[in-house]
Amino acid sequence: FHKDQIYFKEIALDFLKENGFEPVLVQSEKEAKEFDFDKNPNKYPIYFFKTDTSGEKTYEEFFTEEEDYEINKYDSLGFINTPDVKISFEDVETDFESVFSNSNSQKSDIVTVIKKYVPDFMHIETGKHLDQKM
């Protein structure tokens, strides 16, 4: 994990700049969609909004306070000292195949399987999905 938290907003802006674009902050999704690229070469519209879809967070943390982690070995990167955990790929595959072969399975069944193998996994369910926003 990165010791200095980086938000997705910063990643998006840095990504555009790194790829030769000047980010243009706009006030709405409509304004972003109507952006005139012909009149604004090398510029790219970006609209930031409050997230309300399942699973989205402003940043990702891949560790918990209960874990044994190291933050002093490298300047800007930390890591977790993991115990030897034995997880059978066959068991994981069987669990997911069971979910996906059941036509009545729901998203919560997938989350349950993930939590079985990643106990600290936290999923925020809002009932709204990113695909619905695209």
PDB file of N, CA and C in Angstrom, residues 10-23 41-44:
ATOM      1  N   GLU A  10      -7.003  12.238  -8.196  1.00  0.00           N
ATOM      2  CA  GLU A  10      -5.614  12.578  -8.527  1.00  0.00           C
ATOM      3  C   GLU A  10      -5.058  11.640  -9.594  1.00  0.00           C
ATOM      4  N   ILE A  11      -5.401  10.370  -9.500  1.00  0.00           N
ATOM      5  CA  ILE A  11      -4.938   9.395 -10.487  1.00  0.00           C
ATOM      6  C   ILE A  11      -5.478   9.757 -11.865  1.00  0.00           C
ATOM      7  N   ALA A  12      -6.757  10.115 -11.939  1.00  0.00           N
ATOM      8  CA  ALA A  12      -7.366  10.483 -13.221  1.00  0.00           C
ATOM      9  C   ALA A  12      -6.679  11.695 -13.828  1.00  0.00           C
ATOM     10  N   LEU A  13      -6.452  12.717 -13.019  1.00  0.00           N
ATOM     11  CA  LEU A  13      -5.798  13.932 -13.523  1.00  0.00           C
ATOM     12  C   LEU A  13      -4.368  13.641 -13.972  1.00  0.00           C
ATOM     13  N   ASP A  14      -3.631  12.884 -13.170  1.00  0.00           N
ATOM     14  CA  ASP A  14      -2.255  12.532 -13.529  1.00  0.00           C
ATOM     15  C   ASP A  14      -2.210  11.676 -14.791  1.00  0.00           C
ATOM     16  N   PHE A  15      -3.175  10.769 -14.930  1.00  0.00           N
ATOM     17  CA  PHE A  15      -3.228   9.904 -16.110  1.00  0.00           C
ATOM     18  C   PHE A  15      -3.415  10.736 -17.377  1.00  0.00           C
ATOM     19  N   LEU A  16      -4.345  11.678 -17.331  1.00  0.00           N
ATOM     20  CA  LEU A  16      -4.574  12.532 -18.498  1.00  0.00           C
ATOM     21  C   LEU A  16      -3.321  13.331 -18.842  1.00  0.00           C
ATOM     22  N   LYS A  17      -2.706  13.923 -17.830  1.00  0.00           N
ATOM     23  CA  LYS A  17      -1.498  14.726 -18.064  1.00  0.00           C
ATOM     24  C   LYS A  17      -0.370  13.867 -18.633  1.00  0.00           C
ATOM     25  N   GLU A  18      -0.195  12.683 -18.075  1.00  0.00           N
ATOM     26  CA  GLU A  18       0.863  11.779 -18.532  1.00  0.00           C
ATOM     27  C   GLU A  18       0.658  11.362 -19.987  1.00  0.00           C
ATOM     28  N   ASN A  19      -0.590  11.343 -20.426  1.00  0.00           N
ATOM     29  CA  ASN A  19      -0.903  10.951 -21.795  1.00  0.00           C
ATOM     30  C   ASN A  19      -1.079  12.145 -22.726  1.00  0.00           C
ATOM     31  N   GLY A  20      -0.590  13.305 -22.287  1.00  0.00           N
ATOM     32  CA  GLY A  20      -0.545  14.474 -23.156  1.00  0.00           C
ATOM     33  C   GLY A  20      -1.805  15.309 -23.215  1.00  0.00           C
ATOM     34  N   PHE A  21      -2.718  15.095 -22.282  1.00  0.00           N
ATOM     35  CA  PHE A  21      -3.956  15.871 -22.265  1.00  0.00           C
ATOM     36  C   PHE A  21      -3.956  16.883 -21.128  1.00  0.00           C
ATOM     37  N   GLU A  22      -4.584  18.001 -21.385  1.00  0.00           N
ATOM     38  CA  GLU A  22      -4.816  18.986 -20.331  1.00  0.00           C
ATOM     39  C   GLU A  22      -6.231  18.750 -19.811  1.00  0.00           C
ATOM     40  N   PRO A  23      -6.377  18.366 -18.544  1.00  0.00           N
ATOM     41  CA  PRO A  23      -7.716  18.144 -18.004  1.00  0.00           C
ATOM     42  C   PRO A  23      -8.510  19.450 -17.957  1.00  0.00           C
ATOM     43  N   PRO A  41      -8.089  20.681 -29.029  1.00  0.00           N
ATOM     44  CA  PRO A  41      -7.171  19.544 -29.144  1.00  0.00           C
ATOM     45  C   PRO A  41      -6.264  19.457 -27.909  1.00  0.00           C
ATOM     46  N   ASN A  42      -5.937  18.260 -27.553  1.00  0.00           N
ATOM     47  CA  ASN A  42      -5.070  17.980 -26.402  1.00  0.00           C
ATOM     48  C   ASN A  42      -5.695  18.362 -25.065  1.00  0.00           C
ATOM     49  N   LYS A  43      -7.000  18.580 -25.070  1.00  0.00           N
ATOM     50  CA  LYS A  43      -7.712  18.823 -23.811  1.00  0.00           C
ATOM     51  C   LYS A  43      -8.733  17.705 -23.641  1.00  0.00           C
ATOM     52  N   TYR A  44      -9.069  17.421 -22.394  1.00  0.00           N
ATOM     53  CA  TYR A  44     -10.011  16.338 -22.131  1.00  0.00           C
ATOM     54  C   TYR A  44     -10.921  16.738 -20.970  1.00  0.00           C
TER      55      TYR A  44
END
